[in-house]
XYZ file of C-alpha atoms in Angstrom:
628
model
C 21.001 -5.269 6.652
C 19.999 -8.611 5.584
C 16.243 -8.003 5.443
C 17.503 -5.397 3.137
C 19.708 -7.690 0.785
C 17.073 -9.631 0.809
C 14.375 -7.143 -0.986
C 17.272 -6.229 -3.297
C 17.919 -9.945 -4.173
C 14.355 -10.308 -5.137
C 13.688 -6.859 -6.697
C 16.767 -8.350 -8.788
C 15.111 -11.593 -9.537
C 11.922 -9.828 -10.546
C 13.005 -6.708 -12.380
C 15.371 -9.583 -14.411
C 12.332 -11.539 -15.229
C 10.144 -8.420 -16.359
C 12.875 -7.454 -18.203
C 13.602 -10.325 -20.162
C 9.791 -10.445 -21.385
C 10.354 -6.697 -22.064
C 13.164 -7.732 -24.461
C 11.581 -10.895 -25.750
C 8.618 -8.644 -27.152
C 10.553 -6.016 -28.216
C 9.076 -3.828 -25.679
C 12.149 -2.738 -23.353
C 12.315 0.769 -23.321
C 15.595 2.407 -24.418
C 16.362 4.181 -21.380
C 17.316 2.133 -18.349
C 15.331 4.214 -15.889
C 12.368 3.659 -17.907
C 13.156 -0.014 -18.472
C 13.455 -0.419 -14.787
C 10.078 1.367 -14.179
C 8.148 -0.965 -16.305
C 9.854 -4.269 -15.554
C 10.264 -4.627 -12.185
C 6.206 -4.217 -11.362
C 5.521 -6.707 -14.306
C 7.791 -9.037 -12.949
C 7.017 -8.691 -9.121
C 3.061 -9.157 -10.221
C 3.701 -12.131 -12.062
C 5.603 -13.165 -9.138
C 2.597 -12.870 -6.658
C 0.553 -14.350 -9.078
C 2.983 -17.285 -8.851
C 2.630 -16.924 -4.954
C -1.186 -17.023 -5.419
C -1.021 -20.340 -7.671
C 1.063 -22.163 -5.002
C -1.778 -21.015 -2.760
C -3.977 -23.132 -4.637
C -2.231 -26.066 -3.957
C -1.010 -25.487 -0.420
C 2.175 -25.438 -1.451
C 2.811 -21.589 0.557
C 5.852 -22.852 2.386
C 9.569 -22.505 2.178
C 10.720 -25.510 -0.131
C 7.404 -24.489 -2.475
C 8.249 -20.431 -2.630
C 12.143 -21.648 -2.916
C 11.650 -23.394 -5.717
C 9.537 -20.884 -7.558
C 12.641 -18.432 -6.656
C 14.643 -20.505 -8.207
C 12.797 -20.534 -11.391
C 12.323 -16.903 -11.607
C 16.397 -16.965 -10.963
C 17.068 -18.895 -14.250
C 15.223 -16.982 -16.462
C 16.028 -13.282 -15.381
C 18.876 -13.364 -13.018
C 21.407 -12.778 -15.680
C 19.289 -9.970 -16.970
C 18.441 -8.187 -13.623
C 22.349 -8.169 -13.549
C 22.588 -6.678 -16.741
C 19.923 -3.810 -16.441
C 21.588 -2.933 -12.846
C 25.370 -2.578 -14.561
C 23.148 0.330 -17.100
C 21.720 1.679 -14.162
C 24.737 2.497 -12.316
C 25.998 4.309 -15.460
C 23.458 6.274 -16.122
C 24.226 9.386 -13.877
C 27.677 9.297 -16.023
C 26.046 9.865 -19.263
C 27.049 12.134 -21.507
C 25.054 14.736 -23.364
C 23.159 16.595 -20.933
C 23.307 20.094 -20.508
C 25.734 21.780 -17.492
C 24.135 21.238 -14.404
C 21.998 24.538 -12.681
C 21.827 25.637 -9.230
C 18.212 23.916 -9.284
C 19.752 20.707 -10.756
C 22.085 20.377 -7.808
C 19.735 21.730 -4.679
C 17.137 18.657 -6.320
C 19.470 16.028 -6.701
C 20.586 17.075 -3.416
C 16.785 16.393 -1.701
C 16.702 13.134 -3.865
C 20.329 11.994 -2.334
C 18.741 12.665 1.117
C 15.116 11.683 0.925
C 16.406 7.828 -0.864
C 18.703 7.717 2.523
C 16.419 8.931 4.594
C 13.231 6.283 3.637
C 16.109 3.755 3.202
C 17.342 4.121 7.203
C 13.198 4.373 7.858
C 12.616 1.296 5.954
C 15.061 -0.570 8.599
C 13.335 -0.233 11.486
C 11.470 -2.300 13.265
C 7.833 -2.181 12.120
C 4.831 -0.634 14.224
C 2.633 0.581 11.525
C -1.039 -0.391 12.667
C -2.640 -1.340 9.151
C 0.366 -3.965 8.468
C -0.091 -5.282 11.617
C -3.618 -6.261 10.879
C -3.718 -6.553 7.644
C -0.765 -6.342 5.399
C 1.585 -8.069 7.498
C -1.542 -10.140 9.207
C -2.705 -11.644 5.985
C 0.584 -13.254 4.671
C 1.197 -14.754 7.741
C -1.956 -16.466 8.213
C -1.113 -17.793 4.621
C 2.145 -19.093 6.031
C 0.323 -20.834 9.063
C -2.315 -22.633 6.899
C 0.429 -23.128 3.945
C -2.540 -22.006 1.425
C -4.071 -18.979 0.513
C -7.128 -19.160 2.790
C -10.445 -17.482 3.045
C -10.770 -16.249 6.968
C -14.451 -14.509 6.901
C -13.040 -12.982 10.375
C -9.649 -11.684 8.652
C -11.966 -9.874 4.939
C -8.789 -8.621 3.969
C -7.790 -12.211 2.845
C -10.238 -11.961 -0.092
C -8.668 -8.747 -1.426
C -6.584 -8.220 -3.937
C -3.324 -8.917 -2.319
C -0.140 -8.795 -5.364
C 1.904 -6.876 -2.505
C 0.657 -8.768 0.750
C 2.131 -11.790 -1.786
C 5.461 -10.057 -2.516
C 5.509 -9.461 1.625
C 4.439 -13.338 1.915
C 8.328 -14.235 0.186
C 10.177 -11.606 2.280
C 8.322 -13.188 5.423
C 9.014 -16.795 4.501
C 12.829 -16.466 4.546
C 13.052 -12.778 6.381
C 10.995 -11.171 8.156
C 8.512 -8.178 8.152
C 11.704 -5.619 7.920
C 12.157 -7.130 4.408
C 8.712 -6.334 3.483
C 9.285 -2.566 4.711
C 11.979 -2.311 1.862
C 10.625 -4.130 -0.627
C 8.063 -0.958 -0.236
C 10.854 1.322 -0.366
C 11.847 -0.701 -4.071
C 8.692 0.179 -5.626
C 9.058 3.909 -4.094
C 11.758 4.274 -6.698
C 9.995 2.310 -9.390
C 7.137 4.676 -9.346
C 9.767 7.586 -9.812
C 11.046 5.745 -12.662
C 7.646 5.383 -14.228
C 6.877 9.369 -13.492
C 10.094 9.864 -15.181
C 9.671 8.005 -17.954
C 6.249 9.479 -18.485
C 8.402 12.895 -18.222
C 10.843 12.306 -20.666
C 9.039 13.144 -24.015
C 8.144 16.769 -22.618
C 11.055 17.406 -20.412
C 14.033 15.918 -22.006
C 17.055 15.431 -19.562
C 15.168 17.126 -16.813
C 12.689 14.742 -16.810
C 14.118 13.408 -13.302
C 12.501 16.238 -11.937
C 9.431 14.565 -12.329
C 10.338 11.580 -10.561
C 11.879 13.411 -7.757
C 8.779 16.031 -6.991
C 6.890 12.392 -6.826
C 9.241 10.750 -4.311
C 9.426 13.615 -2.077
C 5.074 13.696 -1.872
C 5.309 13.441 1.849
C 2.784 10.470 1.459
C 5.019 8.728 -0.783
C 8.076 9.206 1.407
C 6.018 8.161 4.353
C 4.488 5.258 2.351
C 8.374 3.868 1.260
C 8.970 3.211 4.944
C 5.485 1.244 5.514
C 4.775 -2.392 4.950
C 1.575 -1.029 3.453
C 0.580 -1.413 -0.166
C -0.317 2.614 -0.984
C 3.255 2.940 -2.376
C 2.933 -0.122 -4.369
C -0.350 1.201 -5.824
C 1.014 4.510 -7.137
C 4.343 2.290 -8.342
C 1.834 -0.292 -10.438
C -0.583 2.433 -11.211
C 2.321 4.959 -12.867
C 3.548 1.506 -14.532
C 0.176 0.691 -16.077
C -0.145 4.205 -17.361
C 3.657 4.675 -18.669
C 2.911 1.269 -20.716
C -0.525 2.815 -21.637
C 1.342 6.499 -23.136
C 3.731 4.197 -24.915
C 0.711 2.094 -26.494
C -0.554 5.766 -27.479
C 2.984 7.168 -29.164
C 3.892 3.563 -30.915
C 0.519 1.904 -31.366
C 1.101 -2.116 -31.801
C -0.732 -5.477 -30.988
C 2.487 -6.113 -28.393
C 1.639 -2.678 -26.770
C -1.757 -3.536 -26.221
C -0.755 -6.595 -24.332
C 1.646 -5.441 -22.281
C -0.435 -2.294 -21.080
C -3.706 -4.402 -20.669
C -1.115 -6.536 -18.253
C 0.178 -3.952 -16.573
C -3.452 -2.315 -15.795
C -4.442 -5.792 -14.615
C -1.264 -6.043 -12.298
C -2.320 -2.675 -10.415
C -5.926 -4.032 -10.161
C -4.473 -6.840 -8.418
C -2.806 -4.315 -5.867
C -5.863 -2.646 -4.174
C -9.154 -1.884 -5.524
C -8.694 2.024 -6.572
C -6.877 0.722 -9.157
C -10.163 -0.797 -11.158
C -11.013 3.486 -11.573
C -7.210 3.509 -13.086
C -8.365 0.321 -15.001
C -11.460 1.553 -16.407
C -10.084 5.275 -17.249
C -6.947 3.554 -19.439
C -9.520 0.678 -20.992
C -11.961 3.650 -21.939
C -8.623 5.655 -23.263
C -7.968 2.915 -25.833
C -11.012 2.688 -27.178
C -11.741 6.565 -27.715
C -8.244 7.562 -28.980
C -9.738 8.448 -32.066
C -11.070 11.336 -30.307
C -7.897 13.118 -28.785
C -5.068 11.102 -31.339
C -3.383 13.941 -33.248
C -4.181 14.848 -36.845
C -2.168 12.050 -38.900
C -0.836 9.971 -36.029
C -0.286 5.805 -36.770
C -3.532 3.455 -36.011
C -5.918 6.675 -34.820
C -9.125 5.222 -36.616
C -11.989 3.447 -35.226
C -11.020 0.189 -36.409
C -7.686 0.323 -34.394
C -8.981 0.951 -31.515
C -11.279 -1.980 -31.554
C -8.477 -3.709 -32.099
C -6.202 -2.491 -29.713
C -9.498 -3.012 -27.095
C -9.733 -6.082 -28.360
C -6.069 -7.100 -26.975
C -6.106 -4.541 -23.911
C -9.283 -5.506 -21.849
C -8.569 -9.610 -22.039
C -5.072 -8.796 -21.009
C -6.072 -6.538 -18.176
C -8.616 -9.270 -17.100
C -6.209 -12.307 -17.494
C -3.572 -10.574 -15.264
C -6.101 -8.902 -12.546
C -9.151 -11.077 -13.202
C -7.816 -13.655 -10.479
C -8.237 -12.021 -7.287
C -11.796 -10.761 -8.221
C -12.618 -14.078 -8.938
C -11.675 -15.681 -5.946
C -13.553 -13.212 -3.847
C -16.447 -14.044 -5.887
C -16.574 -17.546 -5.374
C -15.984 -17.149 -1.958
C -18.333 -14.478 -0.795
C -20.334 -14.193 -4.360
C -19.286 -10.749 -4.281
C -15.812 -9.528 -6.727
C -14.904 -6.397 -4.299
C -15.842 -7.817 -1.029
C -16.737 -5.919 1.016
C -17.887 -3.096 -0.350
C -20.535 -2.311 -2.320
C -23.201 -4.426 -0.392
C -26.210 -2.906 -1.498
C -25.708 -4.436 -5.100
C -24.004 -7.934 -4.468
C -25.739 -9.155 -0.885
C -22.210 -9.566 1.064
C -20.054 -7.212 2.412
C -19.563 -4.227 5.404
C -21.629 -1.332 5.416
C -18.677 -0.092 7.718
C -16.306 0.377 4.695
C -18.199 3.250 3.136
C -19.413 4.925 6.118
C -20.316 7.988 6.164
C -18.021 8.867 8.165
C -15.295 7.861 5.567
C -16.450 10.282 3.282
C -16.072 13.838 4.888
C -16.277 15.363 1.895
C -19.562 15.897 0.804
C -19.769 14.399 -3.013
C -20.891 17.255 -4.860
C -19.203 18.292 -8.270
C -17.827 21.297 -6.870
C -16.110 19.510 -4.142
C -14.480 16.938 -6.102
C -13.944 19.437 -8.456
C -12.015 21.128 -5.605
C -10.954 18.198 -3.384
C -7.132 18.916 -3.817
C -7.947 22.064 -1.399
C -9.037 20.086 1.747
C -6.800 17.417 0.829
C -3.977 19.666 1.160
C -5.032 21.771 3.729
C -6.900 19.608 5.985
C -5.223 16.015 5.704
C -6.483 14.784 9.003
C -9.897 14.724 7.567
C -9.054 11.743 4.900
C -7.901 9.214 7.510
C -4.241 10.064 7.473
C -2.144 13.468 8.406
C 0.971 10.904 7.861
C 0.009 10.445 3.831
C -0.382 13.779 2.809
C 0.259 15.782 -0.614
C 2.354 18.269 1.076
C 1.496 22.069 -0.569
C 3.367 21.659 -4.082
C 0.195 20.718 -6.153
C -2.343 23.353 -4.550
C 0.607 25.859 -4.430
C 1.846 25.626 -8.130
C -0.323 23.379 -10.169
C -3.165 26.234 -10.706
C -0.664 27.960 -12.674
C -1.284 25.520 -15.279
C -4.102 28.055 -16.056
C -1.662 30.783 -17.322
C 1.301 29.108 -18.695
C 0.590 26.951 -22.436
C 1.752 23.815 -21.595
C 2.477 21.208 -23.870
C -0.959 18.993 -24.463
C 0.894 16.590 -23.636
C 1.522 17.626 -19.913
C -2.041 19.016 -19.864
C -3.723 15.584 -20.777
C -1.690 13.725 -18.163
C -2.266 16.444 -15.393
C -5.675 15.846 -16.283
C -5.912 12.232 -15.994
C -4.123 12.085 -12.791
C -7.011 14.368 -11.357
C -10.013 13.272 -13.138
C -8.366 9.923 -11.548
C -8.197 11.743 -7.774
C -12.236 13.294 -8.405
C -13.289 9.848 -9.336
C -11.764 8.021 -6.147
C -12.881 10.492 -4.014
C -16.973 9.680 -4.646
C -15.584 6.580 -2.898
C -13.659 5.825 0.335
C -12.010 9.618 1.079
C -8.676 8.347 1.441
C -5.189 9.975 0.330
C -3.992 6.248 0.718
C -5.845 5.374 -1.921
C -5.455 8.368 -4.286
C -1.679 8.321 -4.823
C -1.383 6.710 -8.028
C -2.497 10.852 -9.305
C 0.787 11.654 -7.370
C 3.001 10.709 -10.739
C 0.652 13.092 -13.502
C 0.395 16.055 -11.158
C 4.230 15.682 -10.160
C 4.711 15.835 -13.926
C 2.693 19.122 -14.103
C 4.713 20.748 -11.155
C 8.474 19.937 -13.386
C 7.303 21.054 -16.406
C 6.484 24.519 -14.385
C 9.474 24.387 -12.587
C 11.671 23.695 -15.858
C 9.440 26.543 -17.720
C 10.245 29.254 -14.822
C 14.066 28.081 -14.557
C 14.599 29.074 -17.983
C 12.632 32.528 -18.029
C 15.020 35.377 -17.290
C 12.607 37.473 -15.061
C 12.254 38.375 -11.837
C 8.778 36.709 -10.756
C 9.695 33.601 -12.636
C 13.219 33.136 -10.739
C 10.922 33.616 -7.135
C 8.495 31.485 -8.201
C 11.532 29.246 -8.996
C 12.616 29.720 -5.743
C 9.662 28.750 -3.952
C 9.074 25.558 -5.470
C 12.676 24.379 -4.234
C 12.217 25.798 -1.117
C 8.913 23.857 -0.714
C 10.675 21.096 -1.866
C 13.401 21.203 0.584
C 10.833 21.478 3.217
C 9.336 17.993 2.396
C 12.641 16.464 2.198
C 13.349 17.661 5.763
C 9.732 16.145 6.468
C 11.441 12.136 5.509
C 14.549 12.966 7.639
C 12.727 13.898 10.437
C 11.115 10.848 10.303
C 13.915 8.594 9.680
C 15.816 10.331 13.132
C 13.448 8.573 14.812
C 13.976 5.550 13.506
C 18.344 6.379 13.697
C 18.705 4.520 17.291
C 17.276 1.209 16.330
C 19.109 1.081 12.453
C 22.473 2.512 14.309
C 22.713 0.279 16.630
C 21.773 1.608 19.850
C 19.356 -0.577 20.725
C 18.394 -4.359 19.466
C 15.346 -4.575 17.224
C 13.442 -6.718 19.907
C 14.252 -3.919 22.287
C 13.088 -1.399 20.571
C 9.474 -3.328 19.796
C 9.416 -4.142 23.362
C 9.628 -0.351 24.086
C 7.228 0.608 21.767
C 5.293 -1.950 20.627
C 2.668 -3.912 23.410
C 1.303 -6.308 20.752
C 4.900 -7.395 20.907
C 5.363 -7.678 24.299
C 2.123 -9.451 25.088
C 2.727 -11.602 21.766
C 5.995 -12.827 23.149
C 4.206 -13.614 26.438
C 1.531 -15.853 24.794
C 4.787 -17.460 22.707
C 6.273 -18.643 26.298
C 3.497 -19.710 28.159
C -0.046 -20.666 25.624
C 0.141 -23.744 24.099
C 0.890 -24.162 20.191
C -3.043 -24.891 19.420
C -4.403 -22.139 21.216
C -6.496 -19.710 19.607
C -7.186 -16.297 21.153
C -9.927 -13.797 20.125
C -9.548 -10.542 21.429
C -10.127 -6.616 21.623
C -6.729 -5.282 19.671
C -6.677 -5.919 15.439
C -2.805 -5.705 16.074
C -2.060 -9.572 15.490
C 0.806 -9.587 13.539
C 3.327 -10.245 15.992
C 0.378 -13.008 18.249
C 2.194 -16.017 17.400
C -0.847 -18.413 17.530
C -4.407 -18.186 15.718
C -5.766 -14.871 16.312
C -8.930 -13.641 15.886
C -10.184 -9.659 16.133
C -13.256 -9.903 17.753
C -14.716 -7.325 16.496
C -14.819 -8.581 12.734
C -16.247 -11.980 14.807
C -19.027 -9.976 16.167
C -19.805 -7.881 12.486
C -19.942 -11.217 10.911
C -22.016 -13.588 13.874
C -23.930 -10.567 15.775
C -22.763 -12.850 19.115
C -24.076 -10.762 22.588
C -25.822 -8.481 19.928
C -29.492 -10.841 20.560
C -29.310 -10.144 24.753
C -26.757 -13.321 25.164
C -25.539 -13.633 29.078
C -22.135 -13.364 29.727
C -21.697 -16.898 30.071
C -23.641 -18.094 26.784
C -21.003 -15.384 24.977
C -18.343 -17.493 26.789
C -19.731 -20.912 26.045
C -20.355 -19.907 22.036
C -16.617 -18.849 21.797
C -15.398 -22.006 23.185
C -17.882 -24.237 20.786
C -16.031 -22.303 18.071
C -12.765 -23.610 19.282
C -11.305 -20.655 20.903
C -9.345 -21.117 23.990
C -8.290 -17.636 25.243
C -9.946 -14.550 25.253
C -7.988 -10.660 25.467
C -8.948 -7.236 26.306
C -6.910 -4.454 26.453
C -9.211 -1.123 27.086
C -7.549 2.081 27.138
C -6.761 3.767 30.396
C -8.388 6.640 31.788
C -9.846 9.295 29.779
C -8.582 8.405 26.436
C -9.271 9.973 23.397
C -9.486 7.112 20.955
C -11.532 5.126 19.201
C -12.251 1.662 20.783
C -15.109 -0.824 21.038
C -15.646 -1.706 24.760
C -18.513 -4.290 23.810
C -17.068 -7.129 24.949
C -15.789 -5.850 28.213
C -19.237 -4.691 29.159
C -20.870 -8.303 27.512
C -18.162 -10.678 29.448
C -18.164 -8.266 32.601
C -19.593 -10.529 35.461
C -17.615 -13.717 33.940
C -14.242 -11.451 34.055
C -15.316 -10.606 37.696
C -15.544 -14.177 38.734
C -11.902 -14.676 36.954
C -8.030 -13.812 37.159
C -6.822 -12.840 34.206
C -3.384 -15.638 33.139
C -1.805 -12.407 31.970
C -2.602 -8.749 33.048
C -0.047 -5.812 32.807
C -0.154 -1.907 31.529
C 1.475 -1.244 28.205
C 2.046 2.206 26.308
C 1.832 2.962 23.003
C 4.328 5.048 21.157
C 1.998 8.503 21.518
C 1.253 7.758 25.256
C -1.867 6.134 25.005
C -1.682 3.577 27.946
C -3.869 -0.014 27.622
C -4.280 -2.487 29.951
C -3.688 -6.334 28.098
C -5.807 -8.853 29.877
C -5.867 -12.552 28.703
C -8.039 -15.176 30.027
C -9.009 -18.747 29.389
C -12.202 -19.907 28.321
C -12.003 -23.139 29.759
C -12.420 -23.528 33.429
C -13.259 -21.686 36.471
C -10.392 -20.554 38.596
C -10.782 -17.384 40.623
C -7.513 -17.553 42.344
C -4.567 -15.862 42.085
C -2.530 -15.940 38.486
C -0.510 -18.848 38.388
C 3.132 -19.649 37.948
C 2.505 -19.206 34.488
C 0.574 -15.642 34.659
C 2.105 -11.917 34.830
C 0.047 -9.780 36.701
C 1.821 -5.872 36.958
């Protein structure tokens, strides 16, 4: 519970700091939900941009983080207080209409999904991307005290505003922490959905919020130390700001949604299509503003431009810089074709199973719903809401206002999906489209007919059906949060990189560095290295090296320990056996320090290997090895 209190702390400290420059501008929204939406992503950016600064100075460390925590304490501590004391009264307030049967079953499924991502935010984590990546990266930052470039660890050159936020929570917690501080922005990006909501939907705007948070992707995402959740919660911020820049055009509004855009670009690169689509909306409002609304002529939306873009580019602009100057391309590593660095591995064919035709983006949400294990994940999924009740958007005359943001959301999803075919990266679309499926949902409630009640009907029924989809999950998770077992049991269990990581803890000294076959390093407490990013970047044993040259050109590099850990039998997985087969006669002449069978959670049985580089024993492990 205390990596817990410790994302609330600093969701505290960062919501009070957005919200106090919120106020100072005269830019708080009047609701609190809505205030909430907006200010804790401004805040938490500006805190990772903080985190990045220290970086620059190698100040990434616990007196140098401590002291920025401090100073984000004094100016919005008191106000974080404040806006949670409204919060808590808000499902008090008065002046809302008696509550339905529909209000009651969905604020039922909120209740349960909120608990049921909470308990899965508490367990121990296992997710595969954090552990090489997410996770991976901020840790490596805490090593070297600095935000460093690793060419064998790209994801250090990304944008990284959450892998930042995760860098605090792992400084004084631990990677639990960062779990929940995922779960946090869950709820911000319902805020934002429901503060997008609110001018259409009135007091059921909520509904909004909570058809977003139960996307099983989203639910699944609020329990992962990933940043896809954080995406969609900066994204939906970004565009809430943006909406209000539209309704109450003003120099201030500019600013703040320019900021906001730039915050999400600093979250993952998706986000630049986000960025681009709002910059472009500013500029052509002339051409959609209603007849007679404030500031809709050409010469205010220069302006407004004129404020947005810089303000995007200030707040964003850093991380694309840095991966300039370090690889001379901005979104390393794709794209290599037009800037001379990167992978050709990122946009692989492969990654795109999709043809990109018009018609098929025009269609995507079909497959995506229908055949999620084609776009990398059957985890992060839509779920059937959108294909199931969105196309009766066609029939029904929806407010322009819920059209145009429907619309966005999917031009937004079409657009991504030229790209990497992810539904990771698509789920800042999840808030517009969830706004589409309340407004139907409110329409249909209040029709007294027959098909309108089923179709009612349906809609909560499919809803209930996704909320049962986040407490399945978080049963599985029950036994470690309960109680039953300890955290480090549980990861011993389940996790090998854990197992094999507290090995090398016990018996490798503190300067060894170990390249091996698993891009699980996360819980590897010394310098790790995947070996396959080595081998993309160096081509080693890819020009007919021996075994023993490989060997020798490893240990010139500094690296003192090498591990393997092929799959067993007739697995169906993907793995790169290269360096197996290119070290096989030197791991014939050689006992392994360490060599025992480990499964993974779905069965999938590896055998960890580690050897070292230096020397030439070929006796039996030592009082130091494990062999099982």
């Amino acid at each position: 519970m205390l990596d817990l209190g410790f994302a609330l702390l600093l969701t505290l400290l960062a919501t009070g700091l957005g919200a106090w420059i919120l106020r100072r501008f005269d830019l708080a929204p009047a609701h609190p939900v809505d205030r909430f939406g907006l200010a804790f992503p401004l805040g938490a950016g500006l805190v990772a941009l903080a985190a990045l600064l220290l970086g620059q100075f190698h100040a990434l460390n616990a007196v140098g983080l401590a002291v920025m925590l401090a100073v984000v304490a004094e100016i919005g501590l008191l106000t974080g207080i404040r806006l949670v004391a409204e919060l808590a009264g808000v499902p008090g307030r008065g002046g809302e209409a008696a509550a339905t049967g529909v209000d009651r079953l969905m604020r039922v499924f909120l209740v349960a999904t909120i608990a049921a991502t909470a308990i899965s935010s508490l367990a121990p984590v296992m997710d595969g991307d954090a552990l090489c990546y997410h996770l991976q990266v901020p840790k490596v930052f805490l090593m070297q005290g600095s935000a460093v470039f690793d060419p064998d660890l790209h994801e250090t050159i990304y944008p990284l505003t959450t892998e930042m936020l995760y860098l605090v929570a792992l400084a004084f917690r631990g990677p639990i922490a960062c779990r929940c501080l995922q779960w946090m922005l869950g709820l911000a990006m319902a805020a934002n959905v429901t503060a997008l909501a609110r001018p259409t939907l009135g007091n059921r705007a909520w509904w909004a919020g909570a058809g977003a948070l139960l996307v099983p992707a989203v639910t699944n995402g609020m329990a992962a130390p990933l940043n896809d959740v954080a995406l969609a919660a900066f994204g939906t911020a970004a565009l809430a700001a943006w909406m209000r820049l539209y309704d109450e055009p003003s120099r201030k509004a500019a600013l703040l949604g320019g900021v906001l855009a730039g915050l999400a670009a600093g979250v993952k690169y998706p986000a630049l299509v986000l960025a681009a689509m709002l910059a472009a909306g500013v500029l052509l409002r002339p051409l959609y503003a209603r007849k007679g609304a404030l500031k809709a002529g050409w010469a205010d939306a220069l302006e407004a431009s004129a404020l947005f873009v810089p303000a995007l580019i200030a707040a964003g602009g850093a991380w694309y810089l840095r991966a300039y100057v370090h690889t001379g391309n901005p979104v390393f590593p794709f794209f290599r074709p037009w800037f001379g660095s990167g992978l050709d591995e990122v946009l692989d064919p492969i990654k795109r199973p999709l043809p990109v035709t018009a018609w098929n983006m025009l269609t995507s949400l079909a497959p995506l719903t229908l055949e999620p294990h084609r776009f990398d994940s059957f985890a992060h999924q839509f779920g059937p809401v959108f294909l199931l009740f969105l196309p009766a958007l066609l029939l029904e005359r929806a407010p322009r206002r819920v059209l145009g943001l429907v619309m966005f959301g999917y031009v937004f999803l079409m657009l991504c999906m030229t790209q990497r075919q992810s539904m990771r990266f698509l789920l800042i679309a999840v808030g517009p489209l969830s706004i589409g499926v309340a407004w139907l949902a409110s329409t249909w409630r209040d029709r007294p007919t027959i098909p309108a009640r089923a179709l009612t009907i349906a809609l909560v029924g499919v809803l209930g059906l996704e909320t049962c989809v986040a407490m399945t999950r978080a049963g599985r998770a029950a036994g470690s949060v309960l109680g039953a077992e300890t955290s480090m049991q549980f990861l011993a269990r389940c996790e090998p990189t854990f197992r094999v990581g507290r090995w090398i803890g016990e018996h490798l000294p503190p300067d060894a560095r170990v390249i091996g076959q698993d891009h699980r390093g996360f819980y590897i407490p010394r310098d790790y290295t995947m070996e396959l990013a080595h081998r993309r970047r160096t081509d080693l044993g890819e020009h007919g090296e021996t075994d023993r040259e490989v060997v020798e050109t490893l240990r010139r590099e500094g690296y003192t320990h090498v591990m393997l850990c092929p799959p067993q039998g007739a697995a169906d997985v993907e793995f790169d056996a290269t360096l197996g087969e290119l070290l096989a006669p030197w791991l014939a002449s050689h006992r392994p320090l360490y060599n025992e069978e480990l499964a993974e959670p779905d069965g999938l049985v590896r055998r960890y290997s580690i050897y070292e580089l230096g020397g030439e024993t070929t006796g039996a492990a030592g009082a130091k090895g494990l062999t099982r």
